[in-house]
Tab-separated table of N, CA and C in Angstrom:
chain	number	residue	atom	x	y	z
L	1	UNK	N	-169.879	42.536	-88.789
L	1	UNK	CA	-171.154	42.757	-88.135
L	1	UNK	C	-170.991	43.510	-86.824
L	2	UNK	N	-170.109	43.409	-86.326
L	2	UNK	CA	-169.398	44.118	-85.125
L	2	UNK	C	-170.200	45.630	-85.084
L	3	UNK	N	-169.453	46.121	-86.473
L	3	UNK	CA	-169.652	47.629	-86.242
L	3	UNK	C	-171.231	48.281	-86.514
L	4	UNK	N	-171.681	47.050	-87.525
L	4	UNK	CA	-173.584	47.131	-87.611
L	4	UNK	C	-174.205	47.367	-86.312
L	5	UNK	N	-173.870	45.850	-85.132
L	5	UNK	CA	-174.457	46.094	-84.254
L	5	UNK	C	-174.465	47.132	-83.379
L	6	UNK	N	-172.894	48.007	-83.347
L	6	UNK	CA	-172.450	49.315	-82.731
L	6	UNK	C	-173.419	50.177	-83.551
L	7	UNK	N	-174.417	50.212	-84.347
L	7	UNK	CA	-174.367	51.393	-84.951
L	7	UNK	C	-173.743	52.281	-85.798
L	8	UNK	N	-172.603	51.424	-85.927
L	8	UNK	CA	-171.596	52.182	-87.379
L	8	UNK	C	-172.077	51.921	-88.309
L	9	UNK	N	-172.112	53.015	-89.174
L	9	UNK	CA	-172.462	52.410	-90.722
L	9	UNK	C	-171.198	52.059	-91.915
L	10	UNK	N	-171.516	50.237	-92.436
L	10	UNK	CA	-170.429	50.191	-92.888
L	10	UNK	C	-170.866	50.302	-94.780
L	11	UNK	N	-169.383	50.361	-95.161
L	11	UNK	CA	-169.293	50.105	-96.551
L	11	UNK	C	-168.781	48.509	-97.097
L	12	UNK	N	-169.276	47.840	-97.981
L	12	UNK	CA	-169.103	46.273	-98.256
L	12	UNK	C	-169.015	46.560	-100.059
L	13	UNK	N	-167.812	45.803	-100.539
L	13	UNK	CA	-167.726	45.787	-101.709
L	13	UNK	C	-168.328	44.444	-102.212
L	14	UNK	N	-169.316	44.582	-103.651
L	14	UNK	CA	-169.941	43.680	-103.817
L	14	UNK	C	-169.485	43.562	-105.241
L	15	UNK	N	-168.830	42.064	-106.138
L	15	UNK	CA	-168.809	41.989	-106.866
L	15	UNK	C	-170.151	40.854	-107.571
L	16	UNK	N	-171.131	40.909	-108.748
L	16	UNK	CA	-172.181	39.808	-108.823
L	16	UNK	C	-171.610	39.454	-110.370
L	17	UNK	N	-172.023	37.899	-110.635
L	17	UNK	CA	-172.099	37.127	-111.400
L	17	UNK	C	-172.860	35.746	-111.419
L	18	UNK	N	-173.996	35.639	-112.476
L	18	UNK	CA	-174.964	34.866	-112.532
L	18	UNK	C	-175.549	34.887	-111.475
L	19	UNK	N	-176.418	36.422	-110.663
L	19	UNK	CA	-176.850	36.076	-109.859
L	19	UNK	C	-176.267	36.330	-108.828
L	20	UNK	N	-175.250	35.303	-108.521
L	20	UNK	CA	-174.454	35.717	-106.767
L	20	UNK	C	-174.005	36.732	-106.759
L	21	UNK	N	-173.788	36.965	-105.642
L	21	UNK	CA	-173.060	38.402	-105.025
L	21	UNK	C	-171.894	37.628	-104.231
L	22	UNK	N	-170.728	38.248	-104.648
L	22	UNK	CA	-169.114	37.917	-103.773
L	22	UNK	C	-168.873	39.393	-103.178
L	23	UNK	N	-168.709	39.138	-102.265
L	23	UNK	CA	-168.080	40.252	-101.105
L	23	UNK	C	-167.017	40.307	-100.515
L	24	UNK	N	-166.241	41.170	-102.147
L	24	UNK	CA	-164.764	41.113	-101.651
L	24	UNK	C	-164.540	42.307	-102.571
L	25	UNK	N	-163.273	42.856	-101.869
L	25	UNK	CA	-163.072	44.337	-103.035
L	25	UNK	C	-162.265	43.968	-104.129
L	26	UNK	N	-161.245	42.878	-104.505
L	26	UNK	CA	-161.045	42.107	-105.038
L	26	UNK	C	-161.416	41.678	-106.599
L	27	UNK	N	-162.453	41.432	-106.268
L	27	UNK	CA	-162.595	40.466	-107.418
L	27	UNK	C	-163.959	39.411	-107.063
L	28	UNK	N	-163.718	37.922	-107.889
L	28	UNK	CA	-165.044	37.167	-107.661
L	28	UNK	C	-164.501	35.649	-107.639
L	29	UNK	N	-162.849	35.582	-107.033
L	29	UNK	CA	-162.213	34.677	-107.059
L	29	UNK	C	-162.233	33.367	-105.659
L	30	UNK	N	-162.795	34.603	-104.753
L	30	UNK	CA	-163.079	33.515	-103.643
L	30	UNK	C	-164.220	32.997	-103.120
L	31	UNK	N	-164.461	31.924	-103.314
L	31	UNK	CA	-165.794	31.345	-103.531
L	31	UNK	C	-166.653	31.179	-102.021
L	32	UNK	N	-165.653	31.712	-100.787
L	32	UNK	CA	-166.079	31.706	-99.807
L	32	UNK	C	-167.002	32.775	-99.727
L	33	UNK	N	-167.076	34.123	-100.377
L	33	UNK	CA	-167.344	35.285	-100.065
L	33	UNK	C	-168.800	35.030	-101.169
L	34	UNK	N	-169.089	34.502	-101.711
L	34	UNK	CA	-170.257	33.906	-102.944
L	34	UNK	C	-171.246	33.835	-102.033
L	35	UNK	N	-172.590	33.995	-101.847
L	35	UNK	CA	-173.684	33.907	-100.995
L	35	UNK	C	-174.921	34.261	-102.554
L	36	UNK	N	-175.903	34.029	-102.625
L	36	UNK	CA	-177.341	34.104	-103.293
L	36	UNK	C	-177.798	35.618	-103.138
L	37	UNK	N	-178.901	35.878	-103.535
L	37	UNK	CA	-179.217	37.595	-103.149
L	37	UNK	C	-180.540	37.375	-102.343
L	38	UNK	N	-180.904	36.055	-101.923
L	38	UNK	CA	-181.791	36.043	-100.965
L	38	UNK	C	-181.082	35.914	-99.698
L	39	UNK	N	-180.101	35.268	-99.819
L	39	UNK	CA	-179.402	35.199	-98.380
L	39	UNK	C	-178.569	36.281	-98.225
L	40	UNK	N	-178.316	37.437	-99.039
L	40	UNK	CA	-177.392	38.478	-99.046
L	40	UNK	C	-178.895	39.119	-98.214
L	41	UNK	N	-179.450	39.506	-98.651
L	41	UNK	CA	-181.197	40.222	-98.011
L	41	UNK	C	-181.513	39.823	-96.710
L	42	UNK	N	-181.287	38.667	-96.690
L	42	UNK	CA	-181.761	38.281	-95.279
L	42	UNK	C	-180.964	38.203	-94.683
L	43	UNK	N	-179.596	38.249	-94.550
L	43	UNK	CA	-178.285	38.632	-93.622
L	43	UNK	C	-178.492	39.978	-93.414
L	44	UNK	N	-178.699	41.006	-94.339
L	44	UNK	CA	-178.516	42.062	-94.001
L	44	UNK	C	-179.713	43.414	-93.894
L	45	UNK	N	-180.642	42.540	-93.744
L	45	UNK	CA	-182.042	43.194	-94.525
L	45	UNK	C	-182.493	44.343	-93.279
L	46	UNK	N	-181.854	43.780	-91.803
L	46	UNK	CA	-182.562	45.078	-90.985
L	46	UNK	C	-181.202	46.204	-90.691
L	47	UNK	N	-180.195	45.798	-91.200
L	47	UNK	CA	-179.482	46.931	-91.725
L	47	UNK	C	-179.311	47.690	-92.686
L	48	UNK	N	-179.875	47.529	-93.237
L	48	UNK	CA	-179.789	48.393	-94.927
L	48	UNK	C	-179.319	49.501	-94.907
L	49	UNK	N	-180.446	50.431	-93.581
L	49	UNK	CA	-180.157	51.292	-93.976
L	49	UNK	C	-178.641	51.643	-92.736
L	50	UNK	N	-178.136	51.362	-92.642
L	50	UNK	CA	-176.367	51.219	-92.304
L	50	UNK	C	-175.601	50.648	-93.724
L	51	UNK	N	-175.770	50.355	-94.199
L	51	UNK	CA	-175.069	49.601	-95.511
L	51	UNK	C	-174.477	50.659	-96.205
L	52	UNK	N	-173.567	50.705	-96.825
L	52	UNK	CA	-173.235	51.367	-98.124
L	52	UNK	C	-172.723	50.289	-98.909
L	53	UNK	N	-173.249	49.673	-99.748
L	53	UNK	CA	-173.356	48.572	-100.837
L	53	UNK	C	-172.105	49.587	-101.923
L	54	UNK	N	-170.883	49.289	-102.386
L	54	UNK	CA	-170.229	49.227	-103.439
L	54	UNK	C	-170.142	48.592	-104.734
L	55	UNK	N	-170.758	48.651	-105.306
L	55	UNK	CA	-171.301	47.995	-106.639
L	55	UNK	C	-169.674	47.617	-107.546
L	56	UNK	N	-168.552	46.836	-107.590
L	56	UNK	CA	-167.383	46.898	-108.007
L	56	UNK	C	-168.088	46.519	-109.603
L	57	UNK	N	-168.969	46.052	-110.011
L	57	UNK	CA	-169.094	45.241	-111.263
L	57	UNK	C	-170.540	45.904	-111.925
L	58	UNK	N	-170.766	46.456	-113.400
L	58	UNK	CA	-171.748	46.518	-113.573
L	58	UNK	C	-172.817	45.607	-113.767
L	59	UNK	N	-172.647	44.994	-113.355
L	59	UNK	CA	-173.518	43.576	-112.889
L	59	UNK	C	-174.204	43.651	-111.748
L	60	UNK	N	-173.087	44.241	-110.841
L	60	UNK	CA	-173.656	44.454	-109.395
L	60	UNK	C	-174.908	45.344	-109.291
L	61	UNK	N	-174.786	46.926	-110.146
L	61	UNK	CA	-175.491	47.737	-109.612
L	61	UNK	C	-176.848	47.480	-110.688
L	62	UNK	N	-176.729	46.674	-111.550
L	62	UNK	CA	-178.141	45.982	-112.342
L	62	UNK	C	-178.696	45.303	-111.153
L	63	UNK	N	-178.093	44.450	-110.098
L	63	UNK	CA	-179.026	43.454	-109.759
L	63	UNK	C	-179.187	44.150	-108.487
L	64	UNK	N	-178.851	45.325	-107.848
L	64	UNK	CA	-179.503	45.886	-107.130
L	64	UNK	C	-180.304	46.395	-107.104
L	65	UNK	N	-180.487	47.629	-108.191
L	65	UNK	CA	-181.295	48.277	-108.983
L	65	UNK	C	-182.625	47.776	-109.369
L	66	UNK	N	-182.539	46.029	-109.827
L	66	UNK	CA	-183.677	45.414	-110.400
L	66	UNK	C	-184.089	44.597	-109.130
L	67	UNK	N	-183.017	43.583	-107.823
L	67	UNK	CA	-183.572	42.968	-107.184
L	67	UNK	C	-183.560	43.713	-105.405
L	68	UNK	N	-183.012	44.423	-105.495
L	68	UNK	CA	-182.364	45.064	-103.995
L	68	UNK	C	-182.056	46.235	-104.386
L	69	UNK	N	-183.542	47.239	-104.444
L	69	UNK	CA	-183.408	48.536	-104.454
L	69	UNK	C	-183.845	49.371	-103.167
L	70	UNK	N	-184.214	48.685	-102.184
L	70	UNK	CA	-184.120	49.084	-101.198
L	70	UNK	C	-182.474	49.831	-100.500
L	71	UNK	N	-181.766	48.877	-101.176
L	71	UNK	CA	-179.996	49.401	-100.257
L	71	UNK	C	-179.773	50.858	-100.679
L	72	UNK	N	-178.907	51.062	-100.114
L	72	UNK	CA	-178.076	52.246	-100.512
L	72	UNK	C	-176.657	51.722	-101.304
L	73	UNK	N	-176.473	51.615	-102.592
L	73	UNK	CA	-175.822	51.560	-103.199
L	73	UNK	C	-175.337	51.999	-104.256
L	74	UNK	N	-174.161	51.848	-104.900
L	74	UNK	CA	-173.362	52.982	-105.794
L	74	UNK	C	-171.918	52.294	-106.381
L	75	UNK	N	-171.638	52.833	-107.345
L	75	UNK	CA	-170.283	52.385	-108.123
L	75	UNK	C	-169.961	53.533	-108.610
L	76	UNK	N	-168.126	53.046	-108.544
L	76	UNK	CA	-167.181	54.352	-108.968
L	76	UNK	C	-165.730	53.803	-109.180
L	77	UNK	N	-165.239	54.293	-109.698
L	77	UNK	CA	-163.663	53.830	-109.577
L	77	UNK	C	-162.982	55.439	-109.001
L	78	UNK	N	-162.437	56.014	-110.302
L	78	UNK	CA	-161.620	57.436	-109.784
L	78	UNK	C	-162.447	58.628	-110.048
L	79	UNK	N	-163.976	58.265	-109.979
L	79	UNK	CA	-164.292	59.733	-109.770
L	79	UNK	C	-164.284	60.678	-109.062
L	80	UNK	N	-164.094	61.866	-109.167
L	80	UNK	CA	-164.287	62.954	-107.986
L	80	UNK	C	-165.478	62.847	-107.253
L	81	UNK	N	-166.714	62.375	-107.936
L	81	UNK	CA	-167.779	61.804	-106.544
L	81	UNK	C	-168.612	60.975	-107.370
L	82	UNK	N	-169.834	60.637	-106.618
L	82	UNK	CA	-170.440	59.511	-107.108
L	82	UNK	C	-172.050	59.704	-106.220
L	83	UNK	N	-173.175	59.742	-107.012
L	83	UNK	CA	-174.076	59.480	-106.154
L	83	UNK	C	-174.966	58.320	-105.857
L	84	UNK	N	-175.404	58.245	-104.707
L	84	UNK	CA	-175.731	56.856	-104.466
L	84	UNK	C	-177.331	56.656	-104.891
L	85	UNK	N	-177.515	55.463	-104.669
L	85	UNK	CA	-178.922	55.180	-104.886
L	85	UNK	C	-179.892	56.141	-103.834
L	86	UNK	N	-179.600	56.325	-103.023
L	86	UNK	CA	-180.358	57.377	-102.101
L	86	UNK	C	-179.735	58.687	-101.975
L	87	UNK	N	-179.551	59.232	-102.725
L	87	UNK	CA	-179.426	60.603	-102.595
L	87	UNK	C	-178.078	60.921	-102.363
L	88	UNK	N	-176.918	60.424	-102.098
L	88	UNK	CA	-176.237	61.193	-101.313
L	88	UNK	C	-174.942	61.087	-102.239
L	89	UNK	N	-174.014	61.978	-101.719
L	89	UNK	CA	-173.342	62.738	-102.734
L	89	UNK	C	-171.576	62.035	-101.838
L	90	UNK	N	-171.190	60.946	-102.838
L	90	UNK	CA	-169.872	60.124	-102.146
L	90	UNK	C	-168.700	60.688	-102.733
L	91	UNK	N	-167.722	61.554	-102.186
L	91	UNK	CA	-166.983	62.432	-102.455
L	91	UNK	C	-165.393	62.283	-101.696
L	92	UNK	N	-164.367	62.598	-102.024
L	92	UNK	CA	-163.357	62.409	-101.613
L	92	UNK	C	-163.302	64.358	-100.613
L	93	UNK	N	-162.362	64.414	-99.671
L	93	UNK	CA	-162.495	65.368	-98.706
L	93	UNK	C	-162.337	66.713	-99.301
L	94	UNK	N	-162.125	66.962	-100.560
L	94	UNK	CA	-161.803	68.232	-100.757
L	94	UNK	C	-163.417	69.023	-101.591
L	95	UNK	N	-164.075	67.954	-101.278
L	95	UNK	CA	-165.755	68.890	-101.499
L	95	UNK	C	-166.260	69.705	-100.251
L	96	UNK	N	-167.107	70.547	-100.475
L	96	UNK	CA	-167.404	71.544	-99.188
L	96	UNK	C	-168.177	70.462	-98.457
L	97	UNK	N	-168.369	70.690	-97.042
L	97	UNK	CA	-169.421	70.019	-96.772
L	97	UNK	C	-170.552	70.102	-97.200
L	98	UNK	N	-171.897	69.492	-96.833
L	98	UNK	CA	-173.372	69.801	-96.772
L	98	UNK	C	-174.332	68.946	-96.338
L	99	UNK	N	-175.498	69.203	-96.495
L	99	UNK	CA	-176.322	68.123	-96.567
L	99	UNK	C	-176.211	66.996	-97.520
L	100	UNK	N	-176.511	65.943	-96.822
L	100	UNK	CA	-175.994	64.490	-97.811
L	100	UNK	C	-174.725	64.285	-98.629
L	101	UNK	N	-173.705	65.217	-97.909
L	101	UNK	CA	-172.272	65.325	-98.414
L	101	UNK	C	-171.743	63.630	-97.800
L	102	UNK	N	-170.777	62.649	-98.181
L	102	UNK	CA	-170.224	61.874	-97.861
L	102	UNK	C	-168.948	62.312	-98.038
L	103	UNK	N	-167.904	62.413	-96.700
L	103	UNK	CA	-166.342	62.731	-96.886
L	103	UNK	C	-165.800	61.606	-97.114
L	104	UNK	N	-165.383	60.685	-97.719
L	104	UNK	CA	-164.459	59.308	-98.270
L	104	UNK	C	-163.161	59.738	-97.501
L	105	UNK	N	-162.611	58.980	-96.809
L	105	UNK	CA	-161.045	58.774	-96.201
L	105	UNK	C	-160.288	60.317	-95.879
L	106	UNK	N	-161.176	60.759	-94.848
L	106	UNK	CA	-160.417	61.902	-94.771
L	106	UNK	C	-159.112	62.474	-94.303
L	107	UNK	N	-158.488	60.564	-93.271
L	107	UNK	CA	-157.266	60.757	-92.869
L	107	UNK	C	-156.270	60.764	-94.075
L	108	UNK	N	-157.021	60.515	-95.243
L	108	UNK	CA	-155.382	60.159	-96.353
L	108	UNK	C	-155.196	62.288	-96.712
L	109	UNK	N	-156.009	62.759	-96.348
L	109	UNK	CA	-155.624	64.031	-96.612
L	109	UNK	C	-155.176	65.120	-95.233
L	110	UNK	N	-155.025	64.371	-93.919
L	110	UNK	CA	-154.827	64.500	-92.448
L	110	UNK	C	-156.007	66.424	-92.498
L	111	UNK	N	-156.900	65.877	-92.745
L	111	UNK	CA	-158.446	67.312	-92.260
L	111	UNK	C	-158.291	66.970	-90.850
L	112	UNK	N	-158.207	68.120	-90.164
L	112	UNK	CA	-159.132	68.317	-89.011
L	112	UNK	C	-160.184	67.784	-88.561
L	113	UNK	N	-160.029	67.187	-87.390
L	113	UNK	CA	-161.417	66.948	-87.051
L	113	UNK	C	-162.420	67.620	-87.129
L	114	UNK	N	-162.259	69.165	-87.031
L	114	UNK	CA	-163.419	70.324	-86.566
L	114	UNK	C	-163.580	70.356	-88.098
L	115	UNK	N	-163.229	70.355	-89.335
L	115	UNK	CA	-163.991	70.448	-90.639
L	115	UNK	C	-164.643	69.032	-90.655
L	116	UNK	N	-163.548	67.675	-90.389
L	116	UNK	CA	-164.758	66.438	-91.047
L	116	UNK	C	-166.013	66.340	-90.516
L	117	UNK	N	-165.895	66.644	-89.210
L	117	UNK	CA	-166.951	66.751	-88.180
L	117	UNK	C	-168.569	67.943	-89.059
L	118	UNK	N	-168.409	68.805	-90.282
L	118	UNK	CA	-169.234	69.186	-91.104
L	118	UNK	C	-169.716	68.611	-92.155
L	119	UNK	N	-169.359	67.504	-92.683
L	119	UNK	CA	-169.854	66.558	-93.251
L	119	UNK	C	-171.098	65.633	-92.478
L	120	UNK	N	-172.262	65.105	-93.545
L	120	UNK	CA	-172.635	64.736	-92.925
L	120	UNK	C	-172.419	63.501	-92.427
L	121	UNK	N	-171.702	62.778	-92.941
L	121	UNK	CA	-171.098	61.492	-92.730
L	121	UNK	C	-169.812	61.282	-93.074
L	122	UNK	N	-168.978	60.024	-92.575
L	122	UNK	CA	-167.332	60.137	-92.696
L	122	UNK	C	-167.414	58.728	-92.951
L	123	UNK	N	-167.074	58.451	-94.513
L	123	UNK	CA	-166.691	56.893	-94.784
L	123	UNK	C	-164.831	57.166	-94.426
L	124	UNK	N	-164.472	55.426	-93.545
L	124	UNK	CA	-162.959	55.858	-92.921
L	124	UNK	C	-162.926	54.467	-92.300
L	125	UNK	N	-161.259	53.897	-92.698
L	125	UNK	CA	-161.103	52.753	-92.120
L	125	UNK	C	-160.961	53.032	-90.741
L	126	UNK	N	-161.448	54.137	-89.948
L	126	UNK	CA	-161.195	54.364	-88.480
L	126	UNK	C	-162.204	55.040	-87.964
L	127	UNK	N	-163.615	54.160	-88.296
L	127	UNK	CA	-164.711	55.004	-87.857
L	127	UNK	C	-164.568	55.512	-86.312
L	128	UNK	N	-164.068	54.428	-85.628
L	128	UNK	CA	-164.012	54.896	-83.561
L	128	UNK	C	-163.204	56.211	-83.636
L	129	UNK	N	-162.925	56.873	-84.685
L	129	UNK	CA	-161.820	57.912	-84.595
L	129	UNK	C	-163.159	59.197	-84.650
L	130	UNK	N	-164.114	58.964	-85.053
L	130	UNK	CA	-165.145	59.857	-85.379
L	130	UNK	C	-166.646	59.891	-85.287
L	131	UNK	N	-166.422	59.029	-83.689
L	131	UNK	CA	-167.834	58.780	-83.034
L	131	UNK	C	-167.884	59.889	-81.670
């Protein structure tokens, strides 16, 4: 929540079954990470739009889709990109930039700042690197 309240926008991997949502990239093994999808909503409901919801399970992106289509959310494993529930185009760094371009981890390919900085957004375990 740290980086919500900063204004960072984060990414959260969501795995669902019967209902719950576990929030772990993982899997659906730790029962700590298990919460309801009313209390997933109301934890996170005036951030949404900061969220990038990861759908790990096709389960997940059904019960977003049908109960929490407000988020911005999306599933992928090794594709070259992926688009999200709102428009935007989730891509690993070697797509051009653009509008609603998402650069995914651009340090694992060491880009320049002065190109990531043309994207319109930078998913990155080092967002303070690109504020």
């Amino acid at each position: 929540f740290n980086c919500l309240y900063r204004g960072i926008e984060v990414e959260i991997d969501v795995h669902v079954r019967d209902d719950f949502i576990y929030m772990d990239h993982d899997g659906i093994e730790d029962k700590i990470s298990c919460i309801t999808v009313d209390l997933f909503d109301k934890t996170f409901k005036d951030f949404r739009d900061k969220l990038w919801v990861h759908c790990k399970n096709l389960e997940a992106i059904l019960l977003f889709q049908n109960k929490l289509p407000d988020y911005n959310y999306f599933g992928h494993s090794n594709d070259e990109f992926v688009l999200t529930s709102k428009g935007y185009i989730f891509t690993r760094p070697n797509v051009s930039p653009g509008k609603n371009v998402v650069c995914v981890m651009p340090e694992l390919c060491n880009f320049k700042d002065d190109v990531v900085k043309k994207y319109e957004l930078v998913l990155t375990d080092f967002p303070l690197k690109y504020i």
